[in-house]
mmCIF file of C-alpha atoms in Angstrom:
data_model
loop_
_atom_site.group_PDB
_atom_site.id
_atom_site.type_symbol
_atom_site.label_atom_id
_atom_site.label_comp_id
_atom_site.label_asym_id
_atom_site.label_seq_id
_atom_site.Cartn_x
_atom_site.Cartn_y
_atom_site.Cartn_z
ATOM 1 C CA UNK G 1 -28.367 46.457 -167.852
ATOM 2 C CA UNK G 2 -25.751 45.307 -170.475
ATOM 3 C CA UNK G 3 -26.180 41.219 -170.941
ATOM 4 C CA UNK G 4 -23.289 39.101 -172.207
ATOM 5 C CA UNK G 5 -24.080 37.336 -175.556
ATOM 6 C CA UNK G 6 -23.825 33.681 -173.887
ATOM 7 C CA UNK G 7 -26.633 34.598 -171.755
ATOM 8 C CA UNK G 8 -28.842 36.775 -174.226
ATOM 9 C CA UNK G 9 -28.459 33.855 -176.605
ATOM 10 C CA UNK G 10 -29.507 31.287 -174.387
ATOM 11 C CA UNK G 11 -32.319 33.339 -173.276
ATOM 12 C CA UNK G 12 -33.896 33.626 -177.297
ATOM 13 C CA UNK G 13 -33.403 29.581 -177.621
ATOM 14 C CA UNK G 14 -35.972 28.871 -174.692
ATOM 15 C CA UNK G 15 -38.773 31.564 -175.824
ATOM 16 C CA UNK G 16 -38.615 29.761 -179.120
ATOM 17 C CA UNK G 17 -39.232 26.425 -178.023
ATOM 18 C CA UNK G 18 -42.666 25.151 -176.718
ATOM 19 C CA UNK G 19 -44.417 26.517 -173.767
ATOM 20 C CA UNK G 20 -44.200 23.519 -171.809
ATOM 21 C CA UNK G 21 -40.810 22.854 -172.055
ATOM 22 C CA UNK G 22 -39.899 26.292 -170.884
ATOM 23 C CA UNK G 23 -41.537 25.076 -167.453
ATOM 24 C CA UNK G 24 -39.297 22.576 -167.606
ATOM 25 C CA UNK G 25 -35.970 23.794 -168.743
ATOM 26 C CA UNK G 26 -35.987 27.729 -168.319
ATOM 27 C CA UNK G 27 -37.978 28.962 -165.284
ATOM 28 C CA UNK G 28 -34.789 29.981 -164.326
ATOM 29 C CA UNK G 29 -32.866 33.055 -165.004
ATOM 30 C CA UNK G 30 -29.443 31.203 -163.034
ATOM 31 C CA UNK G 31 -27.780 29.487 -165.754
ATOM 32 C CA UNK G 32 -29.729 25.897 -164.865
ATOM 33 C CA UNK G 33 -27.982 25.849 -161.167
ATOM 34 C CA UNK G 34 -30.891 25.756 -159.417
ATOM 35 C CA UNK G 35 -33.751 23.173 -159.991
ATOM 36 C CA UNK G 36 -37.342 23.968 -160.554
ATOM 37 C CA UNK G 37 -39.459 23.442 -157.358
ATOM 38 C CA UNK G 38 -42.421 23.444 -159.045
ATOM 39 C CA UNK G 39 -41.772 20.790 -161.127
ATOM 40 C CA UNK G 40 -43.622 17.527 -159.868
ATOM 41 C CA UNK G 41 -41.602 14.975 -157.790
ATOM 42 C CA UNK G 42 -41.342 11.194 -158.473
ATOM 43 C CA UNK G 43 -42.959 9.110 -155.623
ATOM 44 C CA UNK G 44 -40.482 6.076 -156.471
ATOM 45 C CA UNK G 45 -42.252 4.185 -158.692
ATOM 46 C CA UNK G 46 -44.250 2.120 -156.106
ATOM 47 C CA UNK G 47 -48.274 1.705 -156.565
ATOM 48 C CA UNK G 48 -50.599 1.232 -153.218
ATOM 49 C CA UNK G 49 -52.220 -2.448 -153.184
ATOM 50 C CA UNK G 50 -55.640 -3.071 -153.754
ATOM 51 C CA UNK G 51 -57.604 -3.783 -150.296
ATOM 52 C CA UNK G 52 -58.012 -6.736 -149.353
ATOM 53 C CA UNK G 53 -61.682 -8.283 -148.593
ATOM 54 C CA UNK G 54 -61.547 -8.637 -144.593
ATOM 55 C CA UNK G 55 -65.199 -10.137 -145.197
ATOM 56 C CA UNK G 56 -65.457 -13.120 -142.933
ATOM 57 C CA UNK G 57 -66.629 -16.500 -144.299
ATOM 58 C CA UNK G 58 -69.684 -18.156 -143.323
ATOM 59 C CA UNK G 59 -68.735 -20.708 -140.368
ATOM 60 C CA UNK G 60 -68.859 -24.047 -141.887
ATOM 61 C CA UNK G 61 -71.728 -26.490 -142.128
ATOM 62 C CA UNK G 62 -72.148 -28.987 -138.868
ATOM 63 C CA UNK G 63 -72.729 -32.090 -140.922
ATOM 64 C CA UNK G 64 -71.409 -33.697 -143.756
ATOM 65 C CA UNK G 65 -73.130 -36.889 -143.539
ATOM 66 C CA UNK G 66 -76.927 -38.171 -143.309
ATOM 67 C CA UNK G 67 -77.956 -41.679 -141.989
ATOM 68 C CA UNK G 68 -79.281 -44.275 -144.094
ATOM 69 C CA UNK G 69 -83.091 -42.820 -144.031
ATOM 70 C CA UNK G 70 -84.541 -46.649 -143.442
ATOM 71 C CA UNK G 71 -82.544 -47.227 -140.141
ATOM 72 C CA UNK G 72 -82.988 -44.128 -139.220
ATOM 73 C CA UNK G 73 -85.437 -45.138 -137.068
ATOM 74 C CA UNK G 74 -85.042 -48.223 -134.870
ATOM 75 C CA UNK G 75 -87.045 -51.525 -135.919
ATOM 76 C CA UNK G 76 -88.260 -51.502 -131.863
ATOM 77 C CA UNK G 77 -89.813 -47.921 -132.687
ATOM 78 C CA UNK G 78 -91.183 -49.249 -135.981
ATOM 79 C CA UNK G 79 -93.021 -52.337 -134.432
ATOM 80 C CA UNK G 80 -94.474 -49.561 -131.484
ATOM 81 C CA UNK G 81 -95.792 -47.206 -134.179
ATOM 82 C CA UNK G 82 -96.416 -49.168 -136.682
ATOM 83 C CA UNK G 83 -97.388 -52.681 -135.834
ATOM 84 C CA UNK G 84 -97.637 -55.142 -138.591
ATOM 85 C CA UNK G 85 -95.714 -53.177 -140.862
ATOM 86 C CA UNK G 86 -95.773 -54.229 -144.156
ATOM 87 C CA UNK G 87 -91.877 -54.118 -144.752
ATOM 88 C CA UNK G 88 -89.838 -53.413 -141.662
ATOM 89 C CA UNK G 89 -87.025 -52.474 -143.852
ATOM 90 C CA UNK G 90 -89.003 -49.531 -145.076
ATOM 91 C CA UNK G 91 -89.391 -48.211 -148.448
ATOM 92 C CA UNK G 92 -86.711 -45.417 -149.912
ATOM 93 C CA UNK G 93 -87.751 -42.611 -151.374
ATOM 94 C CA UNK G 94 -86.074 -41.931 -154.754
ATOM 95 C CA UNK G 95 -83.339 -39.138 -154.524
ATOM 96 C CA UNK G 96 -81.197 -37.434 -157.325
ATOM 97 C CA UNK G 97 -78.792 -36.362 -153.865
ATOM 98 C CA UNK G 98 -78.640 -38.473 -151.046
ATOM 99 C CA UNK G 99 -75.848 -36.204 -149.599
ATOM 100 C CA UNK G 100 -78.337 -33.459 -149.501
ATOM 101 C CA UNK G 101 -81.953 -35.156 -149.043
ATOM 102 C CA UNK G 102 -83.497 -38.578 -147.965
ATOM 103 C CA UNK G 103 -86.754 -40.486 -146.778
ATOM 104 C CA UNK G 104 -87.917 -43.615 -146.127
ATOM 105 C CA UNK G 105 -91.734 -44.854 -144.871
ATOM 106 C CA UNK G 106 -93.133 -47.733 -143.185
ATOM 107 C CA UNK G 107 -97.438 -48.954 -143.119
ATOM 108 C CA UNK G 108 -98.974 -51.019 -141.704
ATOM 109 C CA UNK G 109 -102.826 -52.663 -140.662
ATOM 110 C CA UNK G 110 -103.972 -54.041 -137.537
ATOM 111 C CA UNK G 111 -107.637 -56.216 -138.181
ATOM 112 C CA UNK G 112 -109.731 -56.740 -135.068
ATOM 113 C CA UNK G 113 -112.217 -58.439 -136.634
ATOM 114 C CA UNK G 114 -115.509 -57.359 -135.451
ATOM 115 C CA UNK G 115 -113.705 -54.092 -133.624
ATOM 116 C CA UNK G 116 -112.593 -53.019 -136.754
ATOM 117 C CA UNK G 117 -109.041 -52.501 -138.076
ATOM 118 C CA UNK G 118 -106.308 -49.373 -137.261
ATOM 119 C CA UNK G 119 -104.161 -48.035 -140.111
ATOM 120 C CA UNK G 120 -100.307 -46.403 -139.041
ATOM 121 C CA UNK G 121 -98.052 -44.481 -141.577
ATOM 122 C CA UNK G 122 -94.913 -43.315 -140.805
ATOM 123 C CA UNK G 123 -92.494 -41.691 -142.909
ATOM 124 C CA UNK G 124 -89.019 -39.476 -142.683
ATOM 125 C CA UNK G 125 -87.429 -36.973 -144.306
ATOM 126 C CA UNK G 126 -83.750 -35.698 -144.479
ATOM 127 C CA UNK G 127 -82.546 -31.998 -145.347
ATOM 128 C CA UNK G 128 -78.943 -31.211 -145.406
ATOM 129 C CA UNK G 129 -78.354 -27.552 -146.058
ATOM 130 C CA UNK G 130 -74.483 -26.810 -147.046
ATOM 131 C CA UNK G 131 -73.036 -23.363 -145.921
ATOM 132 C CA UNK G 132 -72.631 -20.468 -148.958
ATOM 133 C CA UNK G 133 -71.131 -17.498 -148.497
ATOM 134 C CA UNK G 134 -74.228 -15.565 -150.412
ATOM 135 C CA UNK G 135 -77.049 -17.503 -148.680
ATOM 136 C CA UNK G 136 -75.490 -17.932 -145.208
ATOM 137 C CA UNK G 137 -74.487 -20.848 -142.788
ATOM 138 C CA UNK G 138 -75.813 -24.488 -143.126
ATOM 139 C CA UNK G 139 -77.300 -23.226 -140.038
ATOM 140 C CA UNK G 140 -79.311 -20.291 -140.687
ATOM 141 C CA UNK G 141 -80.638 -22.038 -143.781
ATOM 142 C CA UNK G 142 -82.244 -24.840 -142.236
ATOM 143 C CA UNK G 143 -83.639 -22.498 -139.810
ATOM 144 C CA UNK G 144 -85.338 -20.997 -142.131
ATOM 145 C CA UNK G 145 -86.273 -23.863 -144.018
ATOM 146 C CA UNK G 146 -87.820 -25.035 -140.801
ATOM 147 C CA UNK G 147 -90.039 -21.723 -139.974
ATOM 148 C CA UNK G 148 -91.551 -22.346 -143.505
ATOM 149 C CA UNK G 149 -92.566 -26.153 -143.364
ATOM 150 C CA UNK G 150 -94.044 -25.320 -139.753
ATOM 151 C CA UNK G 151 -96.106 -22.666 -141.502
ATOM 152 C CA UNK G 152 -97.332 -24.985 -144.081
ATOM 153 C CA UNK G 153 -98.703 -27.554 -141.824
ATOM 154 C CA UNK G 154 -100.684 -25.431 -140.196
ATOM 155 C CA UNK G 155 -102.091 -24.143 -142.694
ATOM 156 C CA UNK G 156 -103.100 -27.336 -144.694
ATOM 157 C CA UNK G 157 -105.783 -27.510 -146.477
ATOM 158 C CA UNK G 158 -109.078 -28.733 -144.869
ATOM 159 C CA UNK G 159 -107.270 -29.500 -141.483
ATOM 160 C CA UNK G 160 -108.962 -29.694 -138.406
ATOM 161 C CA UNK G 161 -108.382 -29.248 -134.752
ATOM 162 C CA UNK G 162 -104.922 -28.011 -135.669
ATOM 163 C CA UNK G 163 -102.450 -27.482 -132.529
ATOM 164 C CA UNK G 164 -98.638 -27.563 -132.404
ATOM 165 C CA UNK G 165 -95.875 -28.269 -129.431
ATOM 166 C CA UNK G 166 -92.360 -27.698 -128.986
ATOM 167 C CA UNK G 167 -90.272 -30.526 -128.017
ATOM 168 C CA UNK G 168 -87.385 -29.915 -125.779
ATOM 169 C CA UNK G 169 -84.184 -32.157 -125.440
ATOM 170 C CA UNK G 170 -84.899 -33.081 -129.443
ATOM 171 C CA UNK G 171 -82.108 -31.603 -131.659
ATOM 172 C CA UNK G 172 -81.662 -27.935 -131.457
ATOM 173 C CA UNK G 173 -85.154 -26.880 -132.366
ATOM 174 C CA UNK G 174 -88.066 -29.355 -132.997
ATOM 175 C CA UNK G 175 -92.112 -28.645 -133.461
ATOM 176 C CA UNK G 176 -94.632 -30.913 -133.393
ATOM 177 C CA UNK G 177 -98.243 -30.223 -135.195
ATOM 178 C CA UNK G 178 -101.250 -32.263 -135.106
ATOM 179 C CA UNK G 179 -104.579 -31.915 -136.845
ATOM 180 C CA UNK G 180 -107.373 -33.926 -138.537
ATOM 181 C CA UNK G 181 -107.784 -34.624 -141.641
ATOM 182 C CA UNK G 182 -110.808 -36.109 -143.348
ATOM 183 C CA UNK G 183 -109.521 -38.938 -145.874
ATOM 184 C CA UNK G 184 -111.167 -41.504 -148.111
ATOM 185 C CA UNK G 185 -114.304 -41.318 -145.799
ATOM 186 C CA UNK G 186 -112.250 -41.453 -142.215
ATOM 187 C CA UNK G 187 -110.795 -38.972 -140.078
ATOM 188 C CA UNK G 188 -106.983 -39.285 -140.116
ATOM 189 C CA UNK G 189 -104.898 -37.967 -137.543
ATOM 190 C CA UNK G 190 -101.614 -36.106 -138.077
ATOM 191 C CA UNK G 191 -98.420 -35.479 -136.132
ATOM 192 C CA UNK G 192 -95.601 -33.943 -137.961
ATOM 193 C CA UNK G 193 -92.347 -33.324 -135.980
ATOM 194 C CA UNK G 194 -90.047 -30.301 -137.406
ATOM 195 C CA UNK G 195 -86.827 -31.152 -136.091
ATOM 196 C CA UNK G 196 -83.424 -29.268 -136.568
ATOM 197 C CA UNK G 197 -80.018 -30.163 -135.523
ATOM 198 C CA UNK G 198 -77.359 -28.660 -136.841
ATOM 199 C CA UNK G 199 -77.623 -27.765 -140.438
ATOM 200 C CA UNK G 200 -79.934 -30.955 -141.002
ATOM 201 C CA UNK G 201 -83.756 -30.798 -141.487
ATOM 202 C CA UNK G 202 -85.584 -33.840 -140.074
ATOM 203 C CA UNK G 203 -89.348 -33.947 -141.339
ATOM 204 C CA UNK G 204 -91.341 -37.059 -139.688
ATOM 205 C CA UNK G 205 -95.196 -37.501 -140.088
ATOM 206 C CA UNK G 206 -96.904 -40.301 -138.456
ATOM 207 C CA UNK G 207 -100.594 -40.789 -139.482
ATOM 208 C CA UNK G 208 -103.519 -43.191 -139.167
ATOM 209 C CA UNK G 209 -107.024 -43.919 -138.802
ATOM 210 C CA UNK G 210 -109.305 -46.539 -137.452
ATOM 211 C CA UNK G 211 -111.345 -48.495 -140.086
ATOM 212 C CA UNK G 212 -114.814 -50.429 -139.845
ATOM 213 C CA UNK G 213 -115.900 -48.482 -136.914
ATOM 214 C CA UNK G 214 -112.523 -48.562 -135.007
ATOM 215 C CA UNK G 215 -111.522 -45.949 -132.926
ATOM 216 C CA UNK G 216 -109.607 -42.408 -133.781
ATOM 217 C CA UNK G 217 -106.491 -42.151 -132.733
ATOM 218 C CA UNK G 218 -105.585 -39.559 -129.720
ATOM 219 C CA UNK G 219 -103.853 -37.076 -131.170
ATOM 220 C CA UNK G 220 -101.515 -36.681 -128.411
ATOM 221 C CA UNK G 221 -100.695 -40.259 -128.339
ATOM 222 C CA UNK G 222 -99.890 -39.796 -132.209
ATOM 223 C CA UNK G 223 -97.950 -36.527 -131.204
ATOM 224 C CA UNK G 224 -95.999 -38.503 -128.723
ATOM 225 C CA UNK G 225 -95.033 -41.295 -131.291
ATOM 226 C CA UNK G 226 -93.466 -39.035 -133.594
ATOM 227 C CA UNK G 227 -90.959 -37.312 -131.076
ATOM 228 C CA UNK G 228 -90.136 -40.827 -130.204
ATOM 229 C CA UNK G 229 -89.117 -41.305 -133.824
ATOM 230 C CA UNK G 230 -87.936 -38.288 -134.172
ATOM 231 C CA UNK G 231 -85.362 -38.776 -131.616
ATOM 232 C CA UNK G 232 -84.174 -42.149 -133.408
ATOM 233 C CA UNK G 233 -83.674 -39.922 -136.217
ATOM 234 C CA UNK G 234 -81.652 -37.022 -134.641
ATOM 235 C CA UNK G 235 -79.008 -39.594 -132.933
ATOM 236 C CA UNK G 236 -78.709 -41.070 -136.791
ATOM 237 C CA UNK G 237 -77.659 -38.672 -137.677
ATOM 238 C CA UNK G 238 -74.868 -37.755 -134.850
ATOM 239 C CA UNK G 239 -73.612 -41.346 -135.560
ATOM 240 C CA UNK G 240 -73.737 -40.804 -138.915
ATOM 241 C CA UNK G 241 -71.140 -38.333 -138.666
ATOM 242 C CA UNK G 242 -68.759 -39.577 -135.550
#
């Protein structure tokens, strides 16, 4: 077929440029009126967003606040447990965070005379567990945190007679475990109350003994004591935060 010399001489330009602009500027045999189909399309210049993380906080922490440790517990309850306590007041404990962790204790000695003397210790302890996103709620920690001081004080070393009881209408959770414990040549009896409320850890032991042939204390007496203190402590700490 004869071809006109416009068209034969456009024809020899394209096969001597580069392969890959041939795709784009002669794939056709129509003079450039119609447009190559198989050339990719431009989607506009927009870009799709990153996702965004739908991950869900932890729910915050319940508490921000903790009582003073040493009114904590009310001087009525001190002069029950602990009568003829050396300081009322109580004596701190030293802490490098007291928005995170506190104590205070109170002893005391009772002499009979010929009937021998009885020895009380009480003490508290404050653990305020803030909520992280990569450890969980205030919450769950102290949970946790609670399981695992339970565990301990049943296992302590050397303890004897070792029984624990839950305490309803204390907090949200709260243990109590007693045992005895052989001490400077007497038989001490324990009761530590595990209490949690909230994301706040209350830890209160209340010990003692009976000296110069006084008598034991009942361990369920001793038990009962510490709930009672322990309940001084968990409305601290609701006041401490109203």
């Amino acid at each position: 077929m004869h071809r006109s010399a416009p068209r034969l001489t456009r024809i020899l330009a394209c096969a001597a440029v580069p392969v890959m602009l041939v795709v784009a500027g002669c794939s056709s045999d129509s003079d450039g009126k119609t447009p190559d189909k198989g050339a990719p399309q431009s989607s506009g210049g927009t870009s799709k967003e990153a996702p965004k993380d739908t991950t869900p906080s932890v729910a915050p922490a319940k508490y921000a606040e903790l009582p003073e440790p040493c009114k904590a517990v009310t001087v009525k309850t001190i002069d029950e447990l602990v009568p003829k306590a050396k300081s009322k007041a109580g004596t701190p404990s030293t802490s490098t965070d007291t928005d995170a962790r506190g104590g205070c204790s109170w002893n005391g000695l009772v002499d009979k005379g010929l009937k021998g003397s009885q020895y009380r210790w009480l003490d508290v302890a404050f653990l305020r567990y803030e909520s992280v996103d990569t450890l969980g709620s205030g919450e769950k920690r102290a949970t946790e945190s609670q399981a695992k001081e339970i565990a301990k004080l049943k296992a302590t070393e050397g303890a004897k007679n070792v029984r624990d009881s839950v305490a309803s209408g204390v907090g949200d959770q709260t243990t109590t475990v007693a045992y005895t414990l052989r001490k400077t040549g007497e038989d001490f009896v324990y009761a530590t109350t595990v209490a949690r409320t909230g994301n706040v850890l209350v830890i209160l032991n209340y010990n003692g003994t009976g000296y110069a042939g006084a008598e034991t204390p009942n361990d369920q007496k001793m038990m009962d004591g510490a709930v009672k203190a322990t309940k001084d402590a968990v409305a601290a700490i609701t006041a401490a935060n109203k």
